[in-house]
Amino acid sequence: MVDIATRVWNHKWKIDPIVRSLIDTDFYKLLMCQSIFRNRPDAQVTFSLINRSTHIPLADLIDEGELREQLDHIRSLSLSRGESTWLRGNTFYGKRQMFRSDFMEWFEGLRLPPYHLERKGDQYELTFEGKWHEVMLWEIPALAVLMELRGRAVLDGMEKFELQVLYARAMTRVWEKVEALRDIPDLSIADFGTRRRHSFLWQDWCVQAMNEGLGKAFTGTSNCKIAMKRELEAIGTNAHELPMVYAALAEDDAALFQAPYKVLEDWHEEHEGNLRIILPDTYGSRGFLDNAPDWLAGWTGIRIDSGDPETAANIALDWWKARGEDPKTKRIIFSDGLDVAKIRELHGIFADKANVSFGWGTLLTNDFRGLVPDDALAPFSLVCKAVSANGKPTVKLSDNPNKAMGPEDEIARYKRVFDVGAQDALDVLV
């Protein structure tokens, strides 16, 4: 077992770069990348870092030179032979050769494109522009770098024994959470914590703790590098990025309205079984489901990622029943702001109504709340989103208006097109 406190204390940059591999990313990014490579190879997209927690002055905490050094290191990475073999030959969701040979040949030759970094006040402006299937692979490593450098800035002033006690307390917290989940019958839970993790070493430790402590209830990790290293299932399907960009590429309101379904038509052609999970909330879950084509009701399940999770799950259950489907054959994946109490609560409400599972993110891999003075390691809300496609702005409405993004006039247009009425605003932790 790695002594993380010692590694932090005796930090050597070449031993512990923040991002160690192009597959130190979430599995869904690679699945989406292949779909985009096939269906939208010429789309030009801009991604941008967005710090929703503006009280965290990232540019004051993180040295620009150190940030550039880490970003430049990521641009030097390419797939190793072992990583390529794993992607080409491993079985994912029961399917061999999930990744096509033409995609793999492209991926094996990939180096990530240039970035633009500029300080704006006490924040950084970090953007990536280029072909969609290339720049999209910056999202997860960019977030990991900013999150970990912020953590390193706090840890830098701590002495060796102070660090050992800190990590001992944090490990105890994780293990107590694992123990608290053990008595939940038929629990199904995975690690979704790459994008806002404390560090790679810490995420790897948390995954090992979950695997040992929960056994078969722990279904895997979204992190491809850790899944390969620990011989675990790589978990993931698709994300809001797809409908956001498809919608921005739509030529008129009618095409805009159909864009979220066009995404899933393309996905339907490529994947089956457990990869057919609907993420309905990009432009409002209720409207999306009410207007969905009948074939979507046959998909495996739904992932709930914003708004009130109980409300969203009940909307899904009612929709399946209205479309003649048995909800007990479907899967509901909860993945927004989860911790032990919420996992227990949601499991208790819905376990006898559908197949329930959980994607546990930031409060698994980055819960250092209250462990250092001024709560300086508390997690915060940092995202890296597609903000334009072929020069047109992207929009996300979400089931929580506090997660909405895009120009105000475009948000108003999207609300009109998708008939999104009043929404309840909820606090955004991460």
Short mmCIF file of C-alpha atoms in Angstrom, two decimals:
data_model
loop_
_atom_site.label_atom_id
_atom_site.label_comp_id
_atom_site.label_asym_id
_atom_site.label_seq_id
_atom_site.Cartn_x
_atom_site.Cartn_y
_atom_site.Cartn_z
CA MET A 1 0.00 0.00 0.00
CA VAL A 2 1.37 3.42 -1.00
CA ASP A 3 2.27 5.79 1.86
CA ILE A 4 0.54 8.83 0.40
CA ALA A 5 1.71 11.23 3.13
CA THR A 6 5.36 10.33 2.45
CA ARG A 7 4.87 10.72 -1.29
CA VAL A 8 3.39 14.18 -0.70
CA TRP A 9 6.23 15.10 1.68
CA ASN A 10 9.02 13.80 -0.59
CA HIS A 11 7.30 15.06 -3.70
CA LYS A 12 9.19 14.38 -6.90
CA TRP A 13 7.44 15.76 -9.96
CA LYS A 14 8.57 13.02 -12.35
CA ILE A 15 7.40 10.28 -9.98
CA ASP A 16 4.01 11.82 -9.30
CA PRO A 17 2.76 13.87 -12.24
CA ILE A 18 -0.87 14.76 -11.73
CA VAL A 19 -1.97 13.00 -14.93
CA ARG A 20 0.00 9.87 -15.80
CA SER A 21 -1.70 8.60 -18.91
CA LEU A 22 -4.20 9.49 -21.65
CA ILE A 23 -6.44 6.82 -20.12
CA ASP A 24 -6.26 8.48 -16.70
CA THR A 25 -9.73 9.68 -17.63
CA ASP A 26 -13.35 8.61 -17.36
CA PHE A 27 -14.51 5.68 -19.47
CA TYR A 28 -17.47 7.61 -20.87
CA LYS A 29 -15.07 10.12 -22.45
CA LEU A 30 -13.55 7.37 -24.58
CA LEU A 31 -16.95 5.94 -25.51
CA MET A 32 -18.19 9.40 -26.51
CA CYS A 33 -14.94 10.15 -28.30
CA GLN A 34 -15.39 7.12 -30.54
CA SER A 35 -18.99 8.13 -31.29
CA ILE A 36 -17.92 11.68 -32.16
CA PHE A 37 -14.99 10.37 -34.23
CA ARG A 38 -17.54 8.42 -36.27
CA ASN A 39 -20.50 10.83 -36.42
CA ARG A 40 -19.16 14.40 -36.04
CA PRO A 41 -15.49 14.28 -37.10
CA ASP A 42 -15.41 17.83 -38.49
CA ALA A 43 -17.12 19.69 -35.64
CA GLN A 44 -14.95 22.46 -34.19
CA VAL A 45 -15.51 22.89 -30.46
CA THR A 46 -14.18 25.12 -27.69
CA PHE A 47 -13.94 23.86 -24.11
CA SER A 48 -13.48 26.26 -21.22
CA LEU A 49 -12.73 25.97 -17.52
CA ILE A 50 -15.56 27.33 -15.34
CA ASN A 51 -15.06 27.82 -11.60
CA ARG A 52 -18.57 27.98 -10.12
CA SER A 53 -17.04 28.47 -6.65
CA THR A 54 -15.70 31.95 -7.32
CA HIS A 55 -14.68 32.36 -3.67
CA ILE A 56 -11.78 29.98 -4.44
CA PRO A 57 -9.09 32.25 -6.03
CA LEU A 58 -7.36 29.64 -8.17
CA ALA A 59 -4.90 32.08 -9.74
CA ASP A 60 -3.76 33.23 -6.29
CA LEU A 61 -3.36 29.66 -5.03
CA ILE A 62 -1.75 28.02 -8.08
CA ASP A 63 1.52 29.14 -9.66
CA GLU A 64 1.05 29.71 -13.38
CA GLY A 65 4.42 28.19 -14.24
CA GLU A 66 3.60 25.00 -12.35
CA LEU A 67 0.21 24.81 -14.03
CA ARG A 68 1.78 25.17 -17.46
CA GLU A 69 4.35 22.50 -16.63
CA GLN A 70 1.62 20.01 -15.77
CA LEU A 71 -0.44 20.89 -18.87
CA ASP A 72 2.63 20.59 -21.09
CA HIS A 73 3.35 17.18 -19.57
CA ILE A 74 -0.15 16.04 -20.54
CA ARG A 75 0.52 17.12 -24.12
CA SER A 76 3.56 14.80 -24.16
CA LEU A 77 1.50 11.72 -23.27
CA SER A 78 0.54 8.97 -25.69
CA LEU A 79 -0.93 5.50 -25.29
CA SER A 80 1.47 2.84 -24.11
CA ARG A 81 1.47 -0.56 -25.78
CA GLY A 82 -0.16 -2.10 -22.69
CA GLU A 83 -2.90 0.55 -22.62
CA SER A 84 -3.63 0.03 -26.29
CA THR A 85 -3.79 -3.74 -25.81
CA TRP A 86 -6.19 -3.31 -22.88
CA LEU A 87 -8.53 -1.07 -24.86
CA ARG A 88 -8.40 -3.26 -27.96
CA GLY A 89 -8.70 -6.64 -26.29
CA ASN A 90 -10.55 -6.22 -23.01
CA THR A 91 -14.22 -7.01 -22.52
CA PHE A 92 -16.32 -3.99 -21.51
CA TYR A 93 -19.94 -4.48 -20.50
CA GLY A 94 -19.73 -8.01 -21.88
CA LYS A 95 -18.58 -6.86 -25.31
CA ARG A 96 -15.16 -7.54 -26.84
CA GLN A 97 -13.55 -5.02 -29.17
CA MET A 98 -15.70 -2.19 -27.91
CA PHE A 99 -13.30 0.21 -29.60
CA ARG A 100 -13.07 -0.07 -33.38
CA SER A 101 -9.75 -0.47 -35.12
CA ASP A 102 -9.95 2.85 -37.02
CA PHE A 103 -10.63 4.72 -33.78
CA MET A 104 -7.80 2.91 -32.00
CA GLU A 105 -5.33 3.68 -34.79
CA TRP A 106 -6.19 7.36 -34.47
CA PHE A 107 -6.05 7.27 -30.66
CA GLU A 108 -2.68 5.52 -30.64
CA GLY A 109 -1.19 8.42 -32.59
CA LEU A 110 -2.88 11.19 -30.63
CA ARG A 111 -1.17 14.01 -28.75
CA LEU A 112 -3.57 16.47 -27.15
CA PRO A 113 -3.85 19.81 -28.99
CA PRO A 114 -2.57 23.15 -27.62
CA TYR A 115 -4.24 25.03 -24.79
CA HIS A 116 -4.75 28.72 -24.05
CA LEU A 117 -4.04 29.87 -20.49
CA GLU A 118 -4.44 33.42 -19.20
CA ARG A 119 -4.86 34.93 -15.76
CA LYS A 120 -8.03 37.00 -15.32
CA GLY A 121 -8.11 38.62 -11.88
CA ASP A 122 -7.89 35.87 -9.27
CA GLN A 123 -9.00 33.14 -11.70
CA TYR A 124 -7.49 31.38 -14.72
CA GLU A 125 -9.00 31.38 -18.19
CA LEU A 126 -8.15 27.97 -19.65
CA THR A 127 -9.55 27.04 -23.06
CA PHE A 128 -9.06 24.33 -25.67
CA GLU A 129 -10.09 24.76 -29.31
CA GLY A 130 -10.06 22.30 -32.18
CA LYS A 131 -11.71 19.19 -33.53
CA TRP A 132 -14.31 17.96 -31.09
CA HIS A 133 -12.93 14.43 -30.71
CA GLU A 134 -9.47 15.83 -29.88
CA VAL A 135 -10.19 18.74 -27.54
CA MET A 136 -12.84 16.83 -25.57
CA LEU A 137 -10.08 14.66 -24.10
CA TRP A 138 -8.70 17.72 -22.27
CA GLU A 139 -11.74 17.98 -19.96
CA ILE A 140 -10.92 15.37 -17.31
CA PRO A 141 -7.14 15.91 -17.09
CA ALA A 142 -7.60 19.69 -16.96
CA LEU A 143 -9.97 19.37 -14.01
CA ALA A 144 -7.69 16.86 -12.28
CA VAL A 145 -4.71 19.22 -12.63
CA LEU A 146 -6.53 22.26 -11.20
CA MET A 147 -8.06 20.28 -8.33
CA GLU A 148 -4.78 18.66 -7.33
CA LEU A 149 -2.66 21.82 -7.65
CA ARG A 150 -5.11 23.60 -5.38
CA GLY A 151 -4.72 20.76 -2.88
CA ARG A 152 -0.93 20.82 -3.17
CA ALA A 153 -0.92 24.55 -2.46
CA VAL A 154 -2.69 23.88 0.85
CA LEU A 155 -0.54 20.84 1.72
CA ASP A 156 2.72 22.61 0.86
CA GLY A 157 2.88 24.35 4.23
CA MET A 158 2.33 21.20 6.30
CA GLU A 159 5.03 19.22 8.10
CA LYS A 160 5.57 15.46 7.75
CA PHE A 161 3.72 14.28 10.86
CA GLU A 162 0.94 16.77 10.17
CA LEU A 163 0.50 15.18 6.75
CA GLN A 164 0.51 11.66 8.18
CA VAL A 165 -2.22 12.56 10.65
CA LEU A 166 -4.24 14.33 7.93
CA TYR A 167 -4.22 11.29 5.65
CA ALA A 168 -4.88 8.93 8.55
CA ARG A 169 -7.98 10.94 9.40
CA ALA A 170 -9.09 11.07 5.77
CA MET A 171 -8.56 7.30 5.37
CA THR A 172 -10.56 6.67 8.53
CA ARG A 173 -13.38 8.80 7.13
CA VAL A 174 -13.48 6.85 3.87
CA TRP A 175 -13.39 3.51 5.67
CA GLU A 176 -16.19 4.56 8.02
CA LYS A 177 -18.27 5.44 4.95
CA VAL A 178 -17.53 2.04 3.44
CA GLU A 179 -18.55 0.32 6.68
CA ALA A 180 -21.77 2.34 6.77
CA LEU A 181 -22.69 1.06 3.31
CA ARG A 182 -22.07 -2.62 4.03
CA ASP A 183 -25.50 -3.39 5.48
CA ILE A 184 -27.43 -2.04 2.45
CA PRO A 185 -28.90 -5.12 0.74
CA ASP A 186 -28.13 -5.59 -2.96
CA LEU A 187 -26.11 -2.38 -3.10
CA SER A 188 -24.55 -1.53 -6.47
CA ILE A 189 -22.03 1.32 -6.39
CA ALA A 190 -19.12 2.54 -8.53
CA ASP A 191 -16.41 5.18 -8.27
CA PHE A 192 -17.22 8.25 -10.40
CA GLY A 193 -14.65 10.51 -8.71
CA THR A 194 -11.93 11.21 -11.29
CA ARG A 195 -12.76 14.77 -12.33
CA ARG A 196 -12.66 16.36 -8.88
CA ARG A 197 -10.41 13.97 -6.98
CA HIS A 198 -7.92 15.02 -4.36
CA SER A 199 -5.14 13.27 -6.31
CA PHE A 200 -4.51 10.22 -8.46
CA LEU A 201 -2.92 8.35 -5.54
CA TRP A 202 -5.88 9.19 -3.32
CA GLN A 203 -8.45 8.07 -5.88
CA ASP A 204 -6.54 4.82 -6.34
CA TRP A 205 -6.53 4.29 -2.54
CA CYS A 206 -10.27 5.00 -2.31
CA VAL A 207 -10.99 2.51 -5.10
CA GLN A 208 -8.97 -0.17 -3.34
CA ALA A 209 -10.79 0.54 -0.07
CA MET A 210 -14.17 0.26 -1.79
CA ASN A 211 -13.17 -2.94 -3.52
CA GLU A 212 -11.95 -4.60 -0.32
CA GLY A 213 -14.66 -3.22 1.94
CA LEU A 214 -17.71 -3.76 -0.26
CA GLY A 215 -16.79 -6.78 -2.36
CA LYS A 216 -19.34 -7.53 -5.10
CA ALA A 217 -21.38 -4.44 -4.20
CA PHE A 218 -18.53 -2.38 -5.67
CA THR A 219 -19.02 -2.65 -9.42
CA GLY A 220 -15.97 -0.75 -10.68
CA THR A 221 -14.48 2.65 -11.44
CA SER A 222 -14.98 5.26 -14.13
CA ASN A 223 -11.19 5.78 -14.25
CA CYS A 224 -9.72 3.71 -17.08
CA LYS A 225 -6.14 3.77 -15.77
CA ILE A 226 -7.19 2.54 -12.32
CA ALA A 227 -9.59 -0.03 -13.82
CA MET A 228 -6.72 -1.45 -15.87
CA LYS A 229 -4.25 -1.31 -12.98
CA ARG A 230 -6.58 -2.93 -10.43
CA GLU A 231 -8.32 -5.32 -12.87
CA LEU A 232 -11.74 -3.78 -12.26
CA GLU A 233 -14.67 -2.98 -14.51
CA ALA A 234 -14.48 0.36 -16.34
CA ILE A 235 -17.84 2.08 -15.78
CA GLY A 236 -19.51 4.80 -17.87
CA THR A 237 -21.81 5.61 -20.79
CA ASN A 238 -22.36 9.21 -22.00
CA ALA A 239 -22.66 12.75 -20.67
CA HIS A 240 -24.27 16.17 -21.26
CA GLU A 241 -21.52 17.13 -23.68
CA LEU A 242 -23.15 15.18 -26.52
CA PRO A 243 -26.59 16.87 -26.55
CA MET A 244 -25.02 20.28 -25.80
CA VAL A 245 -22.87 20.18 -28.92
CA TYR A 246 -25.46 18.49 -31.14
CA ALA A 247 -27.92 21.22 -30.10
CA ALA A 248 -25.46 24.01 -30.87
CA LEU A 249 -24.92 22.52 -34.34
CA ALA A 250 -28.68 22.51 -35.05
CA GLU A 251 -29.66 24.87 -37.87
CA ASP A 252 -33.09 25.94 -36.58
CA ASP A 253 -35.52 25.50 -33.69
CA ALA A 254 -37.01 22.32 -35.13
CA ALA A 255 -33.57 20.71 -35.43
CA LEU A 256 -32.71 22.00 -31.97
CA PHE A 257 -35.73 20.24 -30.49
CA GLN A 258 -34.69 16.96 -32.10
CA ALA A 259 -30.98 17.24 -31.25
CA PRO A 260 -31.07 15.35 -27.90
CA TYR A 261 -32.84 12.44 -29.61
CA LYS A 262 -30.46 12.50 -32.58
CA VAL A 263 -27.61 11.97 -30.11
CA LEU A 264 -29.25 8.82 -28.82
CA GLU A 265 -30.11 7.59 -32.34
CA ASP A 266 -26.39 7.65 -33.13
CA TRP A 267 -25.61 5.99 -29.78
CA HIS A 268 -28.29 3.36 -30.38
CA GLU A 269 -26.55 2.26 -33.58
CA GLU A 270 -23.24 1.74 -31.78
CA HIS A 271 -24.16 0.26 -28.42
CA GLU A 272 -26.60 -2.06 -26.71
CA GLY A 273 -27.40 -3.48 -23.26
CA ASN A 274 -26.03 -1.61 -20.26
CA LEU A 275 -24.54 1.15 -22.42
CA ARG A 276 -28.04 2.29 -23.35
CA ILE A 277 -28.51 4.60 -20.37
CA ILE A 278 -30.51 7.82 -20.90
CA LEU A 279 -29.23 11.09 -19.41
CA PRO A 280 -32.41 13.17 -19.75
CA ASP A 281 -31.76 16.39 -17.84
CA THR A 282 -29.69 18.51 -20.26
CA TYR A 283 -32.81 20.46 -21.30
CA GLY A 284 -35.21 19.31 -18.60
CA SER A 285 -35.99 15.70 -17.77
CA ARG A 286 -39.78 15.86 -17.81
CA GLY A 287 -40.03 17.47 -21.24
CA PHE A 288 -37.34 15.21 -22.67
CA LEU A 289 -39.17 12.06 -21.56
CA ASP A 290 -42.66 13.31 -22.48
CA ASN A 291 -41.52 13.90 -26.06
CA ALA A 292 -39.16 10.93 -26.39
CA PRO A 293 -39.71 8.41 -29.18
CA ASP A 294 -41.14 5.07 -28.06
CA TRP A 295 -37.94 3.14 -28.84
CA LEU A 296 -36.12 5.01 -26.06
CA ALA A 297 -38.40 3.43 -23.45
CA GLY A 298 -36.78 0.11 -24.31
CA TRP A 299 -33.37 1.31 -23.19
CA THR A 300 -31.79 -0.19 -20.08
CA GLY A 301 -32.12 2.73 -17.69
CA ILE A 302 -31.69 6.38 -16.74
CA ARG A 303 -28.92 8.33 -14.99
CA ILE A 304 -30.04 11.12 -12.66
CA ASP A 305 -27.52 13.93 -12.37
CA SER A 306 -29.27 17.14 -11.32
CA GLY A 307 -32.32 18.51 -9.55
CA ASP A 308 -34.08 16.69 -6.74
CA PRO A 309 -33.14 13.01 -7.23
CA GLU A 310 -36.36 11.63 -5.72
CA THR A 311 -38.49 13.78 -8.02
CA ALA A 312 -36.42 12.82 -11.07
CA ALA A 313 -36.60 9.11 -10.25
CA ASN A 314 -40.37 9.25 -9.86
CA ILE A 315 -40.66 11.00 -13.23
CA ALA A 316 -38.68 8.14 -14.77
CA LEU A 317 -40.82 5.48 -13.09
CA ASP A 318 -44.05 7.14 -14.27
CA TRP A 319 -42.65 7.45 -17.81
CA TRP A 320 -41.74 3.78 -18.05
CA LYS A 321 -45.18 2.76 -16.81
CA ALA A 322 -46.87 5.09 -19.30
CA ARG A 323 -44.82 3.54 -22.12
CA GLY A 324 -45.77 0.01 -21.12
CA GLU A 325 -42.43 -0.88 -19.54
CA ASP A 326 -41.89 -2.62 -16.20
CA PRO A 327 -39.71 -0.31 -14.04
CA LYS A 328 -38.44 -3.31 -12.07
CA THR A 329 -36.53 -4.37 -15.19
CA LYS A 330 -34.93 -0.93 -15.54
CA ARG A 331 -31.91 0.67 -13.91
CA ILE A 332 -31.82 4.06 -12.18
CA ILE A 333 -28.29 5.43 -11.64
CA PHE A 334 -27.96 8.26 -9.12
CA SER A 335 -24.78 10.31 -9.59
CA ASP A 336 -25.20 13.85 -8.25
CA GLY A 337 -23.64 15.07 -4.98
CA LEU A 338 -23.87 11.70 -3.25
CA ASP A 339 -22.69 10.77 0.21
CA VAL A 340 -23.59 7.92 2.55
CA ALA A 341 -26.81 9.37 3.97
CA LYS A 342 -28.22 10.22 0.53
CA ILE A 343 -27.21 6.82 -0.86
CA ARG A 344 -28.98 5.05 2.00
CA GLU A 345 -32.06 7.24 1.64
CA LEU A 346 -32.43 6.79 -2.14
CA HIS A 347 -31.76 3.07 -1.95
CA GLY A 348 -34.42 2.71 0.72
CA ILE A 349 -37.01 4.56 -1.38
CA PHE A 350 -36.38 3.00 -4.80
CA ALA A 351 -34.72 -0.41 -4.38
CA ASP A 352 -38.05 -2.23 -4.60
CA LYS A 353 -39.21 -0.16 -7.58
CA ALA A 354 -36.26 -0.49 -9.99
CA ASN A 355 -32.67 -1.71 -10.18
CA VAL A 356 -30.86 1.07 -8.31
CA SER A 357 -27.17 1.87 -8.54
CA PHE A 358 -24.91 4.76 -7.59
CA GLY A 359 -22.01 6.61 -9.17
CA TRP A 360 -20.15 8.08 -6.17
CA GLY A 361 -17.95 11.02 -7.03
CA THR A 362 -16.40 13.92 -5.19
CA LEU A 363 -17.43 12.98 -1.66
CA LEU A 364 -15.68 9.65 -2.15
CA THR A 365 -12.42 10.83 -3.71
CA ASN A 366 -12.11 14.34 -2.26
CA ASP A 367 -13.79 14.58 1.14
CA PHE A 368 -11.28 16.42 3.32
CA ARG A 369 -13.94 18.69 4.78
CA GLY A 370 -13.04 20.02 8.20
CA LEU A 371 -9.62 18.35 8.28
CA VAL A 372 -7.43 21.46 7.82
CA PRO A 373 -7.72 25.05 9.11
CA ASP A 374 -10.24 27.29 7.37
CA ASP A 375 -11.58 24.19 5.59
CA ALA A 376 -9.02 24.93 2.88
CA LEU A 377 -9.34 21.46 1.32
CA ALA A 378 -13.13 21.43 1.07
CA PRO A 379 -14.29 20.33 -2.41
CA PHE A 380 -15.56 23.02 -4.75
CA SER A 381 -17.46 23.20 -8.03
CA LEU A 382 -15.08 23.28 -10.97
CA VAL A 383 -16.16 22.19 -14.46
CA CYS A 384 -14.70 22.18 -17.96
CA LYS A 385 -17.48 22.39 -20.53
CA ALA A 386 -17.96 22.70 -24.26
CA VAL A 387 -18.90 26.37 -24.63
CA SER A 388 -19.18 26.65 -28.42
CA ALA A 389 -19.47 24.45 -31.51
CA ASN A 390 -18.69 25.71 -35.00
CA GLY A 391 -18.76 29.20 -33.54
CA LYS A 392 -22.22 28.89 -31.94
CA PRO A 393 -22.65 28.93 -28.16
CA THR A 394 -23.68 25.81 -26.28
CA VAL A 395 -26.40 25.79 -23.63
CA LYS A 396 -27.21 23.54 -20.70
CA LEU A 397 -30.44 24.05 -18.76
CA SER A 398 -30.32 21.12 -16.30
CA ASP A 399 -33.04 20.21 -13.82
CA ASN A 400 -31.32 22.62 -11.41
CA PRO A 401 -31.19 26.20 -12.77
CA ASN A 402 -28.06 26.83 -10.71
CA LYS A 403 -26.25 24.47 -13.10
CA ALA A 404 -27.50 26.23 -16.24
CA MET A 405 -24.87 27.67 -18.58
CA GLY A 406 -24.81 29.68 -21.79
CA PRO A 407 -25.65 33.24 -22.96
CA GLU A 408 -28.86 34.59 -21.44
CA ASP A 409 -30.61 35.06 -24.78
CA GLU A 410 -29.78 31.49 -25.82
CA ILE A 411 -30.91 30.12 -22.45
CA ALA A 412 -34.25 31.90 -23.00
CA ARG A 413 -34.49 30.43 -26.51
CA TYR A 414 -33.76 26.90 -25.31
CA LYS A 415 -36.32 27.23 -22.51
CA ARG A 416 -38.90 28.22 -25.12
CA VAL A 417 -38.01 25.44 -27.56
CA PHE A 418 -37.93 22.75 -24.86
CA ASP A 419 -40.89 24.25 -22.95
CA VAL A 420 -39.02 24.44 -19.65
CA GLY A 421 -41.10 26.22 -17.03
CA ALA A 422 -40.32 27.15 -13.44
CA GLN A 423 -37.60 25.08 -11.76
CA ASP A 424 -36.51 24.67 -8.15
CA ALA A 425 -33.01 26.00 -7.56
CA LEU A 426 -30.79 23.75 -5.42
CA ASP A 427 -27.38 24.44 -3.93
CA VAL A 428 -24.48 23.12 -6.03
CA LEU A 429 -21.78 21.45 -3.96
CA VAL A 430 -19.76 20.02 -6.84
#
